[in-house]
Coordinates of N, CA and C in Angstrom, one line a residue:
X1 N 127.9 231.0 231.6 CA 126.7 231.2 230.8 C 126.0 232.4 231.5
X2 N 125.7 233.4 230.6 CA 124.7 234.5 230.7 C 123.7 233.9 231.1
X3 N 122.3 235.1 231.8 CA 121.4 234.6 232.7 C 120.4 234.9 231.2
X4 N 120.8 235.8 230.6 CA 120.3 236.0 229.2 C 120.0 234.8 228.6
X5 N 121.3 234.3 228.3 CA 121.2 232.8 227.5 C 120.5 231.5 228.5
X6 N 120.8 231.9 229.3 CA 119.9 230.5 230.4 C 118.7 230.6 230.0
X7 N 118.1 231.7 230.1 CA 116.9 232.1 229.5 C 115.9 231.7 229.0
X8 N 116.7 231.9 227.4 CA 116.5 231.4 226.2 C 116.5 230.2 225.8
X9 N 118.0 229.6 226.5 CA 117.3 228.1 226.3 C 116.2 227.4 227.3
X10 N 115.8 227.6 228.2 CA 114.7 227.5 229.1 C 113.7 227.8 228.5
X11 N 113.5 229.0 228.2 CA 112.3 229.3 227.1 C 111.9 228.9 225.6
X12 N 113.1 228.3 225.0 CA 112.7 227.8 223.6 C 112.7 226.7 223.8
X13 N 113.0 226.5 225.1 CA 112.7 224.8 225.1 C 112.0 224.5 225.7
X14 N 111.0 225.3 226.5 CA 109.6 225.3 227.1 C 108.6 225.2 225.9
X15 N 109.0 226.3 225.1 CA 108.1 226.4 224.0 C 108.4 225.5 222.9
X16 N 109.8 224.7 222.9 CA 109.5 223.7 221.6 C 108.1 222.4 222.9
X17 N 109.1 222.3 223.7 CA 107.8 221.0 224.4 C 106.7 221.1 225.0
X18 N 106.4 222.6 224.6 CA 104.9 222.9 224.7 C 103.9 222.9 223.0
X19 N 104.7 222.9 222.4 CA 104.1 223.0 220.9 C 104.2 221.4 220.6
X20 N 105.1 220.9 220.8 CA 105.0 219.3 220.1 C 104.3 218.2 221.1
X21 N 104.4 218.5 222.2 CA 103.0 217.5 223.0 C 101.5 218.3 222.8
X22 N 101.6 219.3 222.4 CA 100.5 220.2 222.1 C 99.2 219.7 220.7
X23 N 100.9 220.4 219.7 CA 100.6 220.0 218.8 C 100.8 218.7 218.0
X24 N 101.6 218.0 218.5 CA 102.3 217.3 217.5 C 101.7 216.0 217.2
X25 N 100.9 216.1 218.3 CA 99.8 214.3 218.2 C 98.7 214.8 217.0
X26 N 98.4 216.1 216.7 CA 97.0 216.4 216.2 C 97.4 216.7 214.4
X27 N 98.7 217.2 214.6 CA 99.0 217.9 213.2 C 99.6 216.1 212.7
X28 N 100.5 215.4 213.2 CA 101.0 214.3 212.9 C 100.1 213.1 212.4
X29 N 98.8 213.0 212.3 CA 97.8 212.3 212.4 C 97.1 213.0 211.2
X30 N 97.2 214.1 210.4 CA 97.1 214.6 209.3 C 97.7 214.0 208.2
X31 N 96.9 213.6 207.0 CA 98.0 213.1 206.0 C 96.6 213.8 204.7
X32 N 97.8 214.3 203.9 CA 97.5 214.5 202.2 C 98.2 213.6 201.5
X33 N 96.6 212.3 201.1 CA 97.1 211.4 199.9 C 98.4 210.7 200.9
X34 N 99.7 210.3 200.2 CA 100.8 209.4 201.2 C 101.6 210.3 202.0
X35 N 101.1 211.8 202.2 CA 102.3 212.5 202.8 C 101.8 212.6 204.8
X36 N 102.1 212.1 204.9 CA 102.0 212.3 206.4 C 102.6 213.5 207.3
X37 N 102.4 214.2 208.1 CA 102.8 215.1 208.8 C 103.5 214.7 210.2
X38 N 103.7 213.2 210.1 CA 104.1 213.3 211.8 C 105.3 213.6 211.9
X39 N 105.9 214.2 212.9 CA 107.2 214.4 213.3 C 107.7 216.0 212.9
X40 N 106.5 216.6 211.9 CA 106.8 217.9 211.1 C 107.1 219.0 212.7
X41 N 105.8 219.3 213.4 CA 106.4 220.2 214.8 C 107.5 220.2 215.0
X42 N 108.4 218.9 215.6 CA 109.6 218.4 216.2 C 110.4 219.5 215.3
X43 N 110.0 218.8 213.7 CA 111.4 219.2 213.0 C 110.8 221.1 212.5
X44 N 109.9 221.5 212.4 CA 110.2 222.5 211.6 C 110.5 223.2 213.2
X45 N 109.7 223.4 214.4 CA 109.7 223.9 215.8 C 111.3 224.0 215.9
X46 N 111.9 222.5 216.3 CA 113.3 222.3 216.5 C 114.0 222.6 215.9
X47 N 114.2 223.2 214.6 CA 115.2 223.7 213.7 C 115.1 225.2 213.8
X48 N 114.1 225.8 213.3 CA 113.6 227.1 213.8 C 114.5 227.4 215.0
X49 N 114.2 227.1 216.0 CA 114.7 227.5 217.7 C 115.7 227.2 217.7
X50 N 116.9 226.2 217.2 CA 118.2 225.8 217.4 C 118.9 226.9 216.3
X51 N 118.0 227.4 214.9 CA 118.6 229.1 214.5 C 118.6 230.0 215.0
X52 N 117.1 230.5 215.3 CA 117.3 231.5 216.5 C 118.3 231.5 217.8
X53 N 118.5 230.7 218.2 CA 119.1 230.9 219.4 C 120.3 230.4 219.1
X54 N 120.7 230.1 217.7 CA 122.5 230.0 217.4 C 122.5 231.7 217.2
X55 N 122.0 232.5 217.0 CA 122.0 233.9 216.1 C 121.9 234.7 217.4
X56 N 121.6 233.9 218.3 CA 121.2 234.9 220.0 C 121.7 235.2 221.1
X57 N 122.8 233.9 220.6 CA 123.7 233.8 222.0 C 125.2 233.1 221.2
X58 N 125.8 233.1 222.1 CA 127.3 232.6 221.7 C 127.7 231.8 222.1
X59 N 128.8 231.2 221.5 CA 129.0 230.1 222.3 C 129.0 228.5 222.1
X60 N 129.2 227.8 222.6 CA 129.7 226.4 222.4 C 128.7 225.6 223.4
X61 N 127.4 224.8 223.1 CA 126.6 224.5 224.1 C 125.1 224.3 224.3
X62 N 124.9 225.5 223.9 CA 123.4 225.9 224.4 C 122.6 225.3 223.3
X63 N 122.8 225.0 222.0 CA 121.9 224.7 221.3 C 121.5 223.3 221.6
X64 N 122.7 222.2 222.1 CA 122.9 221.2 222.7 C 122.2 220.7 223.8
X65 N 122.2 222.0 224.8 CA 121.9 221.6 225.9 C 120.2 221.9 225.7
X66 N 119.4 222.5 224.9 CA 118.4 222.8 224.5 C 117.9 221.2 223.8
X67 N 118.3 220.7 223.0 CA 117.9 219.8 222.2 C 118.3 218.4 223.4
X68 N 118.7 218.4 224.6 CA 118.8 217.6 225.3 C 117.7 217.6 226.2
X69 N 116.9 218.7 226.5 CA 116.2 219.0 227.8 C 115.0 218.4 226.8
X70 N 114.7 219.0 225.6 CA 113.7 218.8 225.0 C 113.2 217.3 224.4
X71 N 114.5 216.6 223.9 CA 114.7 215.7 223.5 C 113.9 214.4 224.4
X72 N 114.7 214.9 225.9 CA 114.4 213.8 226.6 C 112.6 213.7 227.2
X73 N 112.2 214.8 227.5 CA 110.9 215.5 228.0 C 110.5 214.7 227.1
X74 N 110.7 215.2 225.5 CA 109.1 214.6 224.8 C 109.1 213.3 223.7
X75 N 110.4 212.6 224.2 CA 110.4 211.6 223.4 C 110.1 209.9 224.2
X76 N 110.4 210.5 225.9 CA 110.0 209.5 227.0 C 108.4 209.4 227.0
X77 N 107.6 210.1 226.5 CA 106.1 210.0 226.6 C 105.5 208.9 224.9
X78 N 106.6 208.5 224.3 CA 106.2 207.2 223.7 C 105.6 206.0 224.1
X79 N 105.1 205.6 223.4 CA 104.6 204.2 223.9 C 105.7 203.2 224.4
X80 N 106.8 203.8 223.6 CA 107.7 202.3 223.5 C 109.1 203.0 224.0
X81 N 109.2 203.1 225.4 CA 110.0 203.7 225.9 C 111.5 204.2 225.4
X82 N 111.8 202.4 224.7 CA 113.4 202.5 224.2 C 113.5 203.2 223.2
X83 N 112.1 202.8 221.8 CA 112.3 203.8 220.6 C 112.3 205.3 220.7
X84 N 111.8 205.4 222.2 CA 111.8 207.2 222.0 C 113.0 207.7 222.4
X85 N 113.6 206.9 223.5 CA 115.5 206.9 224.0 C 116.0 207.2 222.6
X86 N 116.0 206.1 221.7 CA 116.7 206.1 220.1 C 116.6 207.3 219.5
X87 N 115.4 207.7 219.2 CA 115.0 209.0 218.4 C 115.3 210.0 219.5
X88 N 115.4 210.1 220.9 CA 116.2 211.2 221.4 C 117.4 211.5 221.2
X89 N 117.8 210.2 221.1 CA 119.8 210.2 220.7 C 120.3 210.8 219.2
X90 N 119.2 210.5 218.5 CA 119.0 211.3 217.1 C 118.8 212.8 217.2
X91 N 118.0 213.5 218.1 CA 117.6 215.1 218.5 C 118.5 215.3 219.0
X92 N 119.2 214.7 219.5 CA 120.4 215.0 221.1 C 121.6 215.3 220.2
X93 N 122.6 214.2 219.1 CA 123.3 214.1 217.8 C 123.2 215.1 216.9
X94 N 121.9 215.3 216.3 CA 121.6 216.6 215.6 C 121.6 217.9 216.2
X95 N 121.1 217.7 217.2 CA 121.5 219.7 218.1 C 123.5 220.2 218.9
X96 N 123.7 219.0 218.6 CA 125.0 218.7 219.0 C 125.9 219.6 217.6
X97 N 125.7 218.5 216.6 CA 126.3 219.1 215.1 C 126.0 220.3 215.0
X98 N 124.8 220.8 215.0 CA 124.3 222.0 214.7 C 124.8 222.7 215.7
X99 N 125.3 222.4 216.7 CA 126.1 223.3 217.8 C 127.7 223.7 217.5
X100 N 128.0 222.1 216.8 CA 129.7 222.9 216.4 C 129.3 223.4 215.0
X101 N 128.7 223.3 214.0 CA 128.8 223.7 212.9 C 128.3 225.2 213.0
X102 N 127.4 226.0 213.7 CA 126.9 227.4 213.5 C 128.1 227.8 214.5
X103 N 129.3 227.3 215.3 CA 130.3 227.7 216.2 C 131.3 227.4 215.2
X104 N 131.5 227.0 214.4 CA 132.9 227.0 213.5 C 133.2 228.2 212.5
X105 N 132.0 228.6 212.3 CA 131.6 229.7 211.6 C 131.5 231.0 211.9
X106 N 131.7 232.1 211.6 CA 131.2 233.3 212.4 C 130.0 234.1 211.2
X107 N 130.4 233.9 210.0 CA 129.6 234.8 208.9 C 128.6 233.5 208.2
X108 N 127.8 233.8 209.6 CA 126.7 232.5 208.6 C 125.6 232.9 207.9
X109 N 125.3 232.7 207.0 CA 124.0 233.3 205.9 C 123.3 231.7 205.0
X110 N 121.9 232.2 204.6 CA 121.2 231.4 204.4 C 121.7 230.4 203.3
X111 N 122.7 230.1 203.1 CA 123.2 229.0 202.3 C 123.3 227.9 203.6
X112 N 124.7 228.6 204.3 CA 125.3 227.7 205.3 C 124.3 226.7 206.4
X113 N 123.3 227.8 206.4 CA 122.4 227.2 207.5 C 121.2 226.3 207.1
X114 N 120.8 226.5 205.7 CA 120.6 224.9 204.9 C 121.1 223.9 204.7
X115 N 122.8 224.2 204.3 CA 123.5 222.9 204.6 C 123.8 222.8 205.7
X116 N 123.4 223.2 206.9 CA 123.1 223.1 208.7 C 122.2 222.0 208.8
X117 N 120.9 222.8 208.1 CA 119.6 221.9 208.1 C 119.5 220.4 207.8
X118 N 120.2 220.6 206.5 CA 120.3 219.1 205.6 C 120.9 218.5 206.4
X119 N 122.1 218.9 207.1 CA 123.1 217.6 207.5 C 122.7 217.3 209.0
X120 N 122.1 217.9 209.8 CA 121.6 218.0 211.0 C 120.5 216.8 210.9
X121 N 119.8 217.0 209.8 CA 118.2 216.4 209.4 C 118.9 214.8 209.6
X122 N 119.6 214.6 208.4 CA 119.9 214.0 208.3 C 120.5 212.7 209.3
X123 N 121.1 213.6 210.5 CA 121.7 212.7 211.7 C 121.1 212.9 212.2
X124 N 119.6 213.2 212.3 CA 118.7 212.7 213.9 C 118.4 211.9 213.1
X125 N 117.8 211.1 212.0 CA 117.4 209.7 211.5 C 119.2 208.6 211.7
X126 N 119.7 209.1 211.9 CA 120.9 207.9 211.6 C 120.4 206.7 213.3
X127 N 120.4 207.3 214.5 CA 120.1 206.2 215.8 C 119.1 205.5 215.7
X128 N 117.7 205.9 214.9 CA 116.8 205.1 214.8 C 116.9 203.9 213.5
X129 N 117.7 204.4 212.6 CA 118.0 203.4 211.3 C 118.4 202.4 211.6
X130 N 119.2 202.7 212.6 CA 120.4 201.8 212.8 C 119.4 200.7 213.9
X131 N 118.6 201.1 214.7 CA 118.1 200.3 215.2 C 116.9 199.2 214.5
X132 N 116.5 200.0 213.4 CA 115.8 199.4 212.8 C 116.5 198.4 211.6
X133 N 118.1 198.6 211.6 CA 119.2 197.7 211.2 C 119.1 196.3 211.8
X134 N 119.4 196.5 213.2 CA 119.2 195.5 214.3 C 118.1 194.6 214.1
X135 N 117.0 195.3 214.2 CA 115.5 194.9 214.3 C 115.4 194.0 213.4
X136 N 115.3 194.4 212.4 CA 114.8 193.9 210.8 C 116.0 193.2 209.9
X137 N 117.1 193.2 210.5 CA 118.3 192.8 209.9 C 118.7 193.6 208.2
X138 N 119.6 193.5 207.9 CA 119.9 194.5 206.9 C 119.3 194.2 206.0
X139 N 118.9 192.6 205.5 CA 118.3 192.3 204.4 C 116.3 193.0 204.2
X140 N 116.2 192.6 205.4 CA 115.1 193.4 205.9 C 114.7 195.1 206.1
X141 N 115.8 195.7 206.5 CA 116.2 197.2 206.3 C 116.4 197.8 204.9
X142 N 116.6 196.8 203.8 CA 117.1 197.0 202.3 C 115.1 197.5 201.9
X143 N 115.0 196.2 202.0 CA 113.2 196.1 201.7 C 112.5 196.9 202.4
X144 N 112.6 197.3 203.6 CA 112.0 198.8 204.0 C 112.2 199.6 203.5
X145 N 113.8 200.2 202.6 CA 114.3 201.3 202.5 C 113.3 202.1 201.8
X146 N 112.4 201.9 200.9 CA 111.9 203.3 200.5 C 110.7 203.8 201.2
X147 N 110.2 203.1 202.4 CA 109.7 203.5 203.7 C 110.5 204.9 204.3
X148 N 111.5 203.9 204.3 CA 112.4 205.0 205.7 C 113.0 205.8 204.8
X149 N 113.6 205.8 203.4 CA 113.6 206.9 202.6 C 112.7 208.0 202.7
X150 N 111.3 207.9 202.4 CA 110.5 209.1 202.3 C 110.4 209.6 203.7
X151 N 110.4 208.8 204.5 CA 110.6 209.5 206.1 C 112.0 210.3 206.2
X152 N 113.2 210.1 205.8 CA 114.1 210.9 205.4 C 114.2 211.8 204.5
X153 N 113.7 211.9 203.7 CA 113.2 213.3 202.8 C 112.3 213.9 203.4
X154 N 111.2 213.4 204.0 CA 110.1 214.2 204.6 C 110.6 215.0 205.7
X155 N 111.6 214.2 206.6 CA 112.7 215.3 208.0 C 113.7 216.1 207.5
X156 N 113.8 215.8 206.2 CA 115.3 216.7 206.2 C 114.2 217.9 205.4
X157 N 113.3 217.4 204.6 CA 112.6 219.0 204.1 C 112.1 219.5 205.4
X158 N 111.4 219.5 206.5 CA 111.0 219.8 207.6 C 111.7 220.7 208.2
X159 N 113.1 220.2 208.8 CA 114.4 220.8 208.9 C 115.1 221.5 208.3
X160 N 114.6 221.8 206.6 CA 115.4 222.8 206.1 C 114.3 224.0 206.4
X161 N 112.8 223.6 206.3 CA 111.7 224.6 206.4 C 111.9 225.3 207.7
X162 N 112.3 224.3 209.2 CA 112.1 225.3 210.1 C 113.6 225.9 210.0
X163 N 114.7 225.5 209.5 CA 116.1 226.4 209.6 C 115.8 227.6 208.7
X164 N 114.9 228.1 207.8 CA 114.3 228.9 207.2 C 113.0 230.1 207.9
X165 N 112.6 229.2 208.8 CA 111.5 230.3 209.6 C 112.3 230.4 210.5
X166 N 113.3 230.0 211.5 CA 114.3 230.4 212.0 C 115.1 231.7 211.6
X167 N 115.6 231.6 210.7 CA 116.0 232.9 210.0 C 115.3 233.6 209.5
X168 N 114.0 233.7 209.4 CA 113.6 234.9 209.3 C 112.9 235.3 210.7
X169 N 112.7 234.9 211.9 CA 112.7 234.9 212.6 C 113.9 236.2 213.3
X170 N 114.9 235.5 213.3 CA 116.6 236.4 213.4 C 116.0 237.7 212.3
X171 N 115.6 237.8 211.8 CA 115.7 239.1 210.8 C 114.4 239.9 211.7
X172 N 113.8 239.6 211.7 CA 112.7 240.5 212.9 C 113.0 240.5 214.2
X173 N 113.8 239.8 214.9 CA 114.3 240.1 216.3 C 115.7 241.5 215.6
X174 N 116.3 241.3 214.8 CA 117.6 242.2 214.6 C 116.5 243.7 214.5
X175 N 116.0 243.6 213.5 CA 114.9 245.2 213.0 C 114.6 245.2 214.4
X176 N 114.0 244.8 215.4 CA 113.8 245.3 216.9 C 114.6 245.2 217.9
X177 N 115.7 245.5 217.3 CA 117.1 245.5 218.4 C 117.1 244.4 219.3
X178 N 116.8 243.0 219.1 CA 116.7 241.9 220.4 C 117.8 241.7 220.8
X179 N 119.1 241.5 220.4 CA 120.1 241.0 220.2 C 121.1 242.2 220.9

């Protein structure tokens, strides 16, 4: 690994867990009518930074090892130690995928990295579901579902928004030669 790319992930992962302990208690506690905002930093911050820095560096890893540093830092400052383990294992799974899928690829453009977004979104809610499977038993998980439905639309749009400011991001680092 480049001292370049050590970097980068050091620094976007200083600045995702400096924006979501920052911001993320104040913007999450926001709600219009039934739409709540919690968890929006994580995902638009986190998705954003795991584009940029797939478009930055190369390689098999780093987006991974970024969404692991981050993951653990700001998901241990829960109240409920285990659920935040759960929903790390969800960040940790999602930056993972998103690590082989922008690596399987070489000619990625704003289609591919929406269906990045979507399916990435998607698997950081699968470790928490599943526990809430456990919890509430399935019959109980059924009757929740359109709870944790709109919380899974609400992450996966989140995630497609920051895989979107992410690339445009990449488009003003390229016009300034960053890369």
């Amino acid at each position: 690994m480049k001292i370049r790319e050590l970097t980068l992930i050091v620094m976007f992962s200083a600045l995702w867990v400096t924006l979501e302990l920052s911001l993320g208690h104040i913007i999450g506690r926001i709600s219009i009518g039934p739409i709540s905002f919690h968890g929006v930093i994580n995902r638009m911050v986190g998705w954003a930074l795991m584009t940029v820095l797939a478009e930055q560096v190369s390689g098999f890893g780093k987006i991974t090892l970024m969404t692991m540093f981050v993951s653990i830092i700001t998901r241990v400052q829960r109240v409920s130690t285990l659920e935040g383990l759960i929903v790390a294992l969800g960040y940790i799974l999602a930056g993972f995928i998103f690590d082989i899928l922008v690596n399987i690829k070489r000619n990625r453009g704003l289609h591919y990295y929406n269906i990045i977004g979507i399916i990435t979104g998607f698997i950081a809610i699968i470790p928490y579901w599943i526990s809430r499977i456990y919890i509430l038993g399935f019959v109980g998980f059924v009757l929740s579902f359109p709870v944790y439905a709109y919380s899974a639309i609400k992450g996966l749009s989140f995630s497609v928004i920051g895989v979107n400011v992410g690339i445009t991001l990449n488009q003003i680092l390229v016009k300034y030669k960053f890369k």
